[in-house]
Tab-separated table of C-alpha atoms in Angstrom:
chain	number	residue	atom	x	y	z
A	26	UNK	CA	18.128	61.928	-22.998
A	27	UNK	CA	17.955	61.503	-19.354
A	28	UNK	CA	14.744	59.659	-19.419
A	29	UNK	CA	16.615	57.736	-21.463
A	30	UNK	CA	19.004	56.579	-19.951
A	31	UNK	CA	16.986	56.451	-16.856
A	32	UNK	CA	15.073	53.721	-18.212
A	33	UNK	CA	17.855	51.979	-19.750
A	34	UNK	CA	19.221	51.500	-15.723
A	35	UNK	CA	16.206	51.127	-14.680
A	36	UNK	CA	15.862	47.613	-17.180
A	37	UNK	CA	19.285	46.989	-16.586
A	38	UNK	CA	18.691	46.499	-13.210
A	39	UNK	CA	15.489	44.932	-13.054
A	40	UNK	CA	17.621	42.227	-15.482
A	41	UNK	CA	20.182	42.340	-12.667
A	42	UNK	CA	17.713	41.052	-9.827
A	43	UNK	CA	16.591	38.765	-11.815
A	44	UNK	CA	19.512	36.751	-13.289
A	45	UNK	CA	20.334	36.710	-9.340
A	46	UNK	CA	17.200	35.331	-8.107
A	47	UNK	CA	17.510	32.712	-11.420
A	48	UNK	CA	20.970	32.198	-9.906
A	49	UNK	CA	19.841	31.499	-6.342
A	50	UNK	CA	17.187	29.212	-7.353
A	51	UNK	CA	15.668	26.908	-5.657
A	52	UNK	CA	15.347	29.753	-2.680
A	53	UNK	CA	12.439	27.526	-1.149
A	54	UNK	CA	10.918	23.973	-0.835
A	55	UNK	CA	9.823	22.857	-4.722
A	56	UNK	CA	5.859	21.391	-4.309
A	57	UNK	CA	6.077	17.817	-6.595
A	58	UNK	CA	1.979	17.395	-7.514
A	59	UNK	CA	1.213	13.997	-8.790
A	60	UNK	CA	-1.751	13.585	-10.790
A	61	UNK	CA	-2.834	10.381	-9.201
A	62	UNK	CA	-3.603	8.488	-5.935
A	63	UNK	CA	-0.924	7.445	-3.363
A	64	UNK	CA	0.136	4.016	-3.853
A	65	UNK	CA	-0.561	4.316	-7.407
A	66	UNK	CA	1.841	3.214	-10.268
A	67	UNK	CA	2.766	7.112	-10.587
A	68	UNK	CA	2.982	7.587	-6.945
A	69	UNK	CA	5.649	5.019	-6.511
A	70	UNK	CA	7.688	6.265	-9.552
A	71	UNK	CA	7.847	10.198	-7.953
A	72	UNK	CA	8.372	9.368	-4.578
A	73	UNK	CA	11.635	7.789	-4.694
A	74	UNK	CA	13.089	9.957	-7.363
A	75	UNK	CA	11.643	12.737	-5.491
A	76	UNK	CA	13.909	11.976	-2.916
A	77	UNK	CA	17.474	11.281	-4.923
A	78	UNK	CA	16.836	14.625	-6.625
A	79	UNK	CA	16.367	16.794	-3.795
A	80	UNK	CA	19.922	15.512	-2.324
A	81	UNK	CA	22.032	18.193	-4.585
A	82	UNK	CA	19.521	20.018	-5.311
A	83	UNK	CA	19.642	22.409	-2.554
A	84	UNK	CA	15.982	22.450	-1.587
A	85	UNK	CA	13.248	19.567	-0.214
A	86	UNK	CA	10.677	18.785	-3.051
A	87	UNK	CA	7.523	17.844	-1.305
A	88	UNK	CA	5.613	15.463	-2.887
A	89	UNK	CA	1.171	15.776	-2.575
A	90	UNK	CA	-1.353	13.595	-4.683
A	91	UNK	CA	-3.886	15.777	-6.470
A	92	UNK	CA	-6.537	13.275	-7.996
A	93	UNK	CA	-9.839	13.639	-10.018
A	94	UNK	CA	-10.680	14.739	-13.978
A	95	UNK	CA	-8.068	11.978	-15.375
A	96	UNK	CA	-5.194	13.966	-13.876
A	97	UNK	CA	-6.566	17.211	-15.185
A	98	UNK	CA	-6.910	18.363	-11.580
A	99	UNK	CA	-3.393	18.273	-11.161
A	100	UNK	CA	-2.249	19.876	-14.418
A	101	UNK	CA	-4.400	23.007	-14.005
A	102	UNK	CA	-3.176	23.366	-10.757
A	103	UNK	CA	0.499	22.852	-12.033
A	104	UNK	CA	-0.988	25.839	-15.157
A	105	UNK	CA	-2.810	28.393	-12.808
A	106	UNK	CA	0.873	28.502	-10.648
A	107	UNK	CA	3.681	30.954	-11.501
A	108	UNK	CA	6.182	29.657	-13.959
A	109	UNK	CA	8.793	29.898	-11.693
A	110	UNK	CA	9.832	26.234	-11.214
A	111	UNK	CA	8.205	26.106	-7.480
A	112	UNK	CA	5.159	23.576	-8.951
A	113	UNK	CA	6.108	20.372	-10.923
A	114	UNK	CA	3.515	18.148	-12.170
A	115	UNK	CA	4.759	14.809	-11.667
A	116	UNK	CA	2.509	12.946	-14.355
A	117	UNK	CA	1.556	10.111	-16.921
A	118	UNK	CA	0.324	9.386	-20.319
A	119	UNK	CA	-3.072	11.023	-20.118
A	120	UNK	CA	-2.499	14.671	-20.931
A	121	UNK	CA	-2.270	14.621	-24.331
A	122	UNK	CA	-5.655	13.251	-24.767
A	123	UNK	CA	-7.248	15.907	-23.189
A	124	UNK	CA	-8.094	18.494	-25.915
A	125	UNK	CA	-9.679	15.888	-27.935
A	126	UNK	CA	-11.898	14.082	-25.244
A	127	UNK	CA	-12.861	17.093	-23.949
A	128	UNK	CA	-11.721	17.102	-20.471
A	129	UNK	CA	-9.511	20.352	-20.489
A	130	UNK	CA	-8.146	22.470	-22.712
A	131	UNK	CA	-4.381	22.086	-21.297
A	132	UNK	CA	-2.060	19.092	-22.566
A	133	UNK	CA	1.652	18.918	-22.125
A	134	UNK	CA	2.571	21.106	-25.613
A	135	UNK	CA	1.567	23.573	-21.900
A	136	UNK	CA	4.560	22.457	-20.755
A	137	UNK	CA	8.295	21.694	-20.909
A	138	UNK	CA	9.219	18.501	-19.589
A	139	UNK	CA	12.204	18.024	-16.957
A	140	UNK	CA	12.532	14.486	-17.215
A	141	UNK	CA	11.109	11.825	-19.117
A	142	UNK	CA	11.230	8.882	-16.663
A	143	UNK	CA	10.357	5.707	-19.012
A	144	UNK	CA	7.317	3.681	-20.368
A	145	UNK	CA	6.041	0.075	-19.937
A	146	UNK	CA	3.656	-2.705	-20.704
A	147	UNK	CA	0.455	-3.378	-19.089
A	148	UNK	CA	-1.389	-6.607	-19.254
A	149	UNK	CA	-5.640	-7.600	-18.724
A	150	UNK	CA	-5.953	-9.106	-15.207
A	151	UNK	CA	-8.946	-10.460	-13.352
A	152	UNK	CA	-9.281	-11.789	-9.373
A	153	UNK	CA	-7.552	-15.192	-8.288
A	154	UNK	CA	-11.438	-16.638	-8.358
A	155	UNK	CA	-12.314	-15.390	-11.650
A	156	UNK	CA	-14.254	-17.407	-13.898
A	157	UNK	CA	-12.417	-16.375	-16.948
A	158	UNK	CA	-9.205	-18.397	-17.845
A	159	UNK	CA	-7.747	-16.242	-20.687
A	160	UNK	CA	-9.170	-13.054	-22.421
A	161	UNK	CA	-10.902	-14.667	-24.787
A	162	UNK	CA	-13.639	-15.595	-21.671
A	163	UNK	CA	-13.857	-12.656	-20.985
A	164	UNK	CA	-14.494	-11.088	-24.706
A	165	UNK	CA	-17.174	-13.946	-25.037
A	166	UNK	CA	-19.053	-12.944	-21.518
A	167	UNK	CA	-19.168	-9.435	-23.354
A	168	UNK	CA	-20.150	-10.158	-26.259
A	169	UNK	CA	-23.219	-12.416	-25.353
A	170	UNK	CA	-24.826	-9.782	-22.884
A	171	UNK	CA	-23.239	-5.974	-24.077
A	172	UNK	CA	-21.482	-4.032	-21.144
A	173	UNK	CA	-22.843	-6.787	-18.687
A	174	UNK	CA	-19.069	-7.303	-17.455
A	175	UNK	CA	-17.066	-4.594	-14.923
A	176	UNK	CA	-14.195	-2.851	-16.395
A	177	UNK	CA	-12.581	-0.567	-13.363
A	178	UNK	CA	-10.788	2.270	-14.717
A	179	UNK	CA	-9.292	5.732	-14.030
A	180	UNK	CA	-11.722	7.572	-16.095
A	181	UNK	CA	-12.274	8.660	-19.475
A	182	UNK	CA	-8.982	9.363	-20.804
A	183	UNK	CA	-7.234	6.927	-18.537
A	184	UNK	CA	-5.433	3.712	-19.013
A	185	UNK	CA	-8.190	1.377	-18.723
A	186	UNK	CA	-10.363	3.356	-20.691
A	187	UNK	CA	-7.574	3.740	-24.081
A	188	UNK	CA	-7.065	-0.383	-23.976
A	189	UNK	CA	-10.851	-0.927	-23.312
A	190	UNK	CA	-11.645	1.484	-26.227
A	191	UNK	CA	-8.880	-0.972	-28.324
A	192	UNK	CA	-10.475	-4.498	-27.075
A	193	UNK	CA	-13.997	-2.250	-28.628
A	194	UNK	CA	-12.687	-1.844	-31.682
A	195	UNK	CA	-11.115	-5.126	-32.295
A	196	UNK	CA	-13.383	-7.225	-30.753
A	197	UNK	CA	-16.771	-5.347	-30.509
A	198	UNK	CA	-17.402	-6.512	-27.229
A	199	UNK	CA	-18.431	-3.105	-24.801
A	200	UNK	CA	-18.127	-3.312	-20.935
A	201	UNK	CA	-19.529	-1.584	-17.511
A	202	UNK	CA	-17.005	1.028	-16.959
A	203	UNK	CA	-16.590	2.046	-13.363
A	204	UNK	CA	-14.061	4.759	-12.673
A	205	UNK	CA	-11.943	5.111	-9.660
A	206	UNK	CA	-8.721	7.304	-8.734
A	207	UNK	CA	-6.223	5.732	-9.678
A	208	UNK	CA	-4.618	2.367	-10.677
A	209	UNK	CA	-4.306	1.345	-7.308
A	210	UNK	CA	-7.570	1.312	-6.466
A	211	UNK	CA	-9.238	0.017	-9.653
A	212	UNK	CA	-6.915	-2.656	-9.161
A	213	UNK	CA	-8.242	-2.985	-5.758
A	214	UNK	CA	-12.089	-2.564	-7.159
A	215	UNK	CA	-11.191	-6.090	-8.910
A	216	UNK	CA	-8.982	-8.444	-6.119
A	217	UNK	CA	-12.085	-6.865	-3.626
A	218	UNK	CA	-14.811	-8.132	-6.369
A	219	UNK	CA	-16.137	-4.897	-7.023
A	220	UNK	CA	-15.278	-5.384	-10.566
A	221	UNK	CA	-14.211	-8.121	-12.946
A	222	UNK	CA	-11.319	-7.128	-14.712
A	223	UNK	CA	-9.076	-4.441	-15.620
A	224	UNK	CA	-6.014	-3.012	-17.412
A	225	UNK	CA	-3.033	-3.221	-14.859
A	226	UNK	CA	0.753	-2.143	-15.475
A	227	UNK	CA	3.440	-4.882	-14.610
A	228	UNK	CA	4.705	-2.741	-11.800
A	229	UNK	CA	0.621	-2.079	-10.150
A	230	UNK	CA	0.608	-6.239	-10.811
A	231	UNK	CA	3.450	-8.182	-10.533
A	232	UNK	CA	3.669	-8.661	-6.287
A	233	UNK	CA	-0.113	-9.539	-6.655
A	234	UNK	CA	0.195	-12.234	-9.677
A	235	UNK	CA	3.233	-13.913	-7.796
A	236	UNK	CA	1.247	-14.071	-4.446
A	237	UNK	CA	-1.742	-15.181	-6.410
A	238	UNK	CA	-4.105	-12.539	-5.251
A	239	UNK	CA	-4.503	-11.609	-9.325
A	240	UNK	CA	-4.013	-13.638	-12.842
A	241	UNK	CA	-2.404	-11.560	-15.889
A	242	UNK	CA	-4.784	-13.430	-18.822
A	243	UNK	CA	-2.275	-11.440	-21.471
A	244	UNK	CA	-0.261	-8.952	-22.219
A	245	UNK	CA	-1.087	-5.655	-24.597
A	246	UNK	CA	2.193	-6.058	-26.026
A	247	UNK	CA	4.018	-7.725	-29.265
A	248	UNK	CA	5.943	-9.967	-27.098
A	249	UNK	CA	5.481	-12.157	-23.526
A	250	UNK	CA	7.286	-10.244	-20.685
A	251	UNK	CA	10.531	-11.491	-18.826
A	252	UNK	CA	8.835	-10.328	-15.357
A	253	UNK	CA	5.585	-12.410	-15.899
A	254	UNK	CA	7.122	-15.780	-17.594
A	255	UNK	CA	3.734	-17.885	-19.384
A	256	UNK	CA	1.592	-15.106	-19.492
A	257	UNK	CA	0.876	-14.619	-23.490
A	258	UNK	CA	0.868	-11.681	-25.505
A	259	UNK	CA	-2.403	-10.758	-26.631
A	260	UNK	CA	-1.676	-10.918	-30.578
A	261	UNK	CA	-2.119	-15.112	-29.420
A	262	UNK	CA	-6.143	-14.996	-29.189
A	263	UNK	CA	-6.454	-11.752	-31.324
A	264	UNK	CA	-3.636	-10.966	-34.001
A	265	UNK	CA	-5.412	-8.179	-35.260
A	266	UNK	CA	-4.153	-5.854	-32.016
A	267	UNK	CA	-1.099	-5.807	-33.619
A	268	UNK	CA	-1.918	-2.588	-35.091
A	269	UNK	CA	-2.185	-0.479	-31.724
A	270	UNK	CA	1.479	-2.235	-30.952
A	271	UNK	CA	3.736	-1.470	-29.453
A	272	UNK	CA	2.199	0.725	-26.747
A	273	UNK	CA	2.308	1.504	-23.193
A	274	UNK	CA	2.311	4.618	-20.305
A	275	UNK	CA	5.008	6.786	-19.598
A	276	UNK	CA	5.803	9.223	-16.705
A	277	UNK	CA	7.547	12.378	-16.978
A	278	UNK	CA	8.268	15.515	-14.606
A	279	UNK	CA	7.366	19.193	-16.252
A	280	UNK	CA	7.387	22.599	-14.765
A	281	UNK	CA	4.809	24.879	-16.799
A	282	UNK	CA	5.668	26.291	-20.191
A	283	UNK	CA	7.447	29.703	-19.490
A	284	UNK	CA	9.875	28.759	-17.128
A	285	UNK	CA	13.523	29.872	-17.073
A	286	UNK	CA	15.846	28.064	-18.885
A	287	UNK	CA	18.275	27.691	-16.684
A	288	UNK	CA	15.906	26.605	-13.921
A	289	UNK	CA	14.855	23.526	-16.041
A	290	UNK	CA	18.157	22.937	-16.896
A	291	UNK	CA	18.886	22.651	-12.551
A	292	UNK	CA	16.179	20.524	-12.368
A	293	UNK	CA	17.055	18.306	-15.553
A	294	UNK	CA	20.384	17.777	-14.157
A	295	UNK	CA	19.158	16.938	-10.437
A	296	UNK	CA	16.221	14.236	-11.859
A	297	UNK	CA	18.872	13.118	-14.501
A	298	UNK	CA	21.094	12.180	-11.882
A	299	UNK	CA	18.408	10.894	-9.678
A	300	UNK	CA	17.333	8.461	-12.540
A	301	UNK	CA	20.570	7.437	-12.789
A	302	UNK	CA	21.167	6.131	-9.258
A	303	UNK	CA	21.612	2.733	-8.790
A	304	UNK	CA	18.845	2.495	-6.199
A	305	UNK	CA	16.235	3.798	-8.636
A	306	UNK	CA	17.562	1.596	-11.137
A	307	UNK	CA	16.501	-1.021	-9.131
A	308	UNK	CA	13.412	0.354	-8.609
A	309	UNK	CA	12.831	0.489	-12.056
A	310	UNK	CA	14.035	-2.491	-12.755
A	311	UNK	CA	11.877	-4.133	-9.671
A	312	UNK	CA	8.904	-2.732	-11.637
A	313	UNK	CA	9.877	-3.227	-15.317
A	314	UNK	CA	10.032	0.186	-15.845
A	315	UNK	CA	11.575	0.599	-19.737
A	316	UNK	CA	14.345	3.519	-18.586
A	317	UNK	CA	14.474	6.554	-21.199
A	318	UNK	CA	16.152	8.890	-18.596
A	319	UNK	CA	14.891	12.084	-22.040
A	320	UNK	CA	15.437	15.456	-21.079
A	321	UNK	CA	15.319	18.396	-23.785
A	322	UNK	CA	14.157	17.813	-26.977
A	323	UNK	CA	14.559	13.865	-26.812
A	324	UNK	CA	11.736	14.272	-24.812
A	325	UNK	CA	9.739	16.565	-26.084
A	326	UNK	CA	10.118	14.397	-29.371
A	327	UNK	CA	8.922	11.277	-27.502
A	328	UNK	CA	6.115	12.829	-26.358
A	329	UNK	CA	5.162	14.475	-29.343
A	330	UNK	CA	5.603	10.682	-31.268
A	331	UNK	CA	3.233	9.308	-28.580
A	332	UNK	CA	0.473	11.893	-28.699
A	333	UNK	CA	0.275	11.392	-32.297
A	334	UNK	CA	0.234	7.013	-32.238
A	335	UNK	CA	-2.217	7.444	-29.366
A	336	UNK	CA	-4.735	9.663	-30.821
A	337	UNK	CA	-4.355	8.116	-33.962
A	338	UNK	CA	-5.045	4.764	-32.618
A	339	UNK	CA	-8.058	5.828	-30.751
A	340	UNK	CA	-9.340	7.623	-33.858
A	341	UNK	CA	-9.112	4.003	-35.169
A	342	UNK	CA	-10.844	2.454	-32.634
A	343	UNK	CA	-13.706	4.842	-32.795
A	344	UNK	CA	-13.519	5.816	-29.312
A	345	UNK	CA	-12.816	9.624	-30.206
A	346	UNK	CA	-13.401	11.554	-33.741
């Protein structure tokens, strides 16, 4: 009986120490690892909101780029850490496809998220001195000599490489993929005429198109977009896209499946209120950023919903099986 009730204080206050240390969380600087270059369009989302959250949140959250493996670098990093809410992975779109391309076994049903930031639209672009006038050209070029024209991308898995594997199946026309490390600098690959065209976000784009160091040719979505006025949506050459639409990135915070509760539900509440501020709303806005603002199980469903249309799509398109 005393063993007992030995071990019964012995859990109760193991219990005790811990609720406290839940309690005083965050006890230390929080490490924010993004899963793609600086400058890119994930880099500039984290930063800032980086910055509102830590304000109540009682500790600095330092923010470090971890590139390489389609942003599977990052997320085993984020996976091999404790799940104690000290290691966020500050990431996009790509996990999900992991599993089924082969590139890691982790994808984000190996996490919880925090914070569902938003999604947007992302539109085919080529240099100011381009030959090609609209993406028809540039279907054509491909079609007559196969993979003779430069794609840049962020790898297998990444955003360039989902739309390119759409413009395959539709089209039939096949490109020279060249990968860089993030959207930044395959966007740079194509305004330094490394490569001919790629797949750029409005946000990566829009300072470049209305300087006229870049041309959007169209847009991968149903509609034209407010922020790029004349540029057409890409059903307007090739209607039968409209079966991949809508669809776009999104970027999301999440702490590794695990974690306390109640530590997700501090850090929630601190990006939550972050998204909110006006100043990121302007950021947002600046970079037509579609706010969601999920936490919970709103995101989690979102995220689920988009695995499912992605895969599914590419399954379409042939690119995976």
């Amino acid at each position: 009986m005393k063993k007992f009730f030995a071990l019964v204080l012995a859990v109760a206050m193991a219990l005790s120490v811990c609720s406290v240390a839940l309690a005083d969380y965050p006890e230390k600087n929080v490490n924010g690892i993004i899963q793609w270059g600086e400058g890119g369009g994930t880099d500039v989302l984290m930063r800032p909101l980086a910055s509102l959250a830590e304000k109540d949140f009682g500790a600095s959250i330092v923010c470090q780029n971890m590139t390489g493996g389609t942003g599977s670098i990052a997320v085993q990093y984020v996976s091999d850490q404790e799940a104690d809410g000290y290691n966020l992975l500050m990431g996009a779109e790509n996990a999900p496809l992991y599993q089924v391309l082969g590139i890691s076994e982790l994808t984000y049903a190996d996490f919880d998220c925090v914070y569902l930031i938003g999604d947007e639209t992302v539109g085919i672009v080529v240099p100011k001195d381009s030959p090609y006038n609209s993406f028809t050209d540039i279907v054509n070029a491909a079609l007559a000599e196969p993979e003779s024209v430069t794609l840049s991308t962020t790898g297998k898995g990444g955003l360039p490489w989902e739309v390119g594997s759409f413009i395959t199946s539709v089209t039939g026309a096949t490109f020279n993929q060249i990968p860089y490390d993030s959207d930044k600098s395959a966007l740079t690959a194509v305004m330094g005429g490394e490569c001919e065209f790629t797949v750029c976000k409005v946000m990566s784009g829009r300072q470049y198109a209305e300087s006229g160091d870049i041309k959007f040719l169209c847009m991968f979505s149903k509609d034209e977009v407010a922020a790029l006025p004349g540029v057409p949506s890409i059903l307007a050459e090739y209607p039968a896209f409209e079966q991949y639409l809508p669809w776009g990135p999104f970027y999301g915070v999440f702490v590794k499946k695990g974690t306390d509760a109640s530590i997700i539900e501090k850090l929630s509440a601190a990006f939550s209120a972050a998204g909110q501020d006006p100043s990121y709303q302007e950021v947002l806005a600046n970079r037509s950023i579609n706010f969601k603002g999920y936490t919970g199980a709103e995101a989690e469903q979102y995220i689920t919903a988009y695995s499912a249309n992605t895969i599914g799509a590419l399954k379409t398109a042939g690119a995976i099986d």
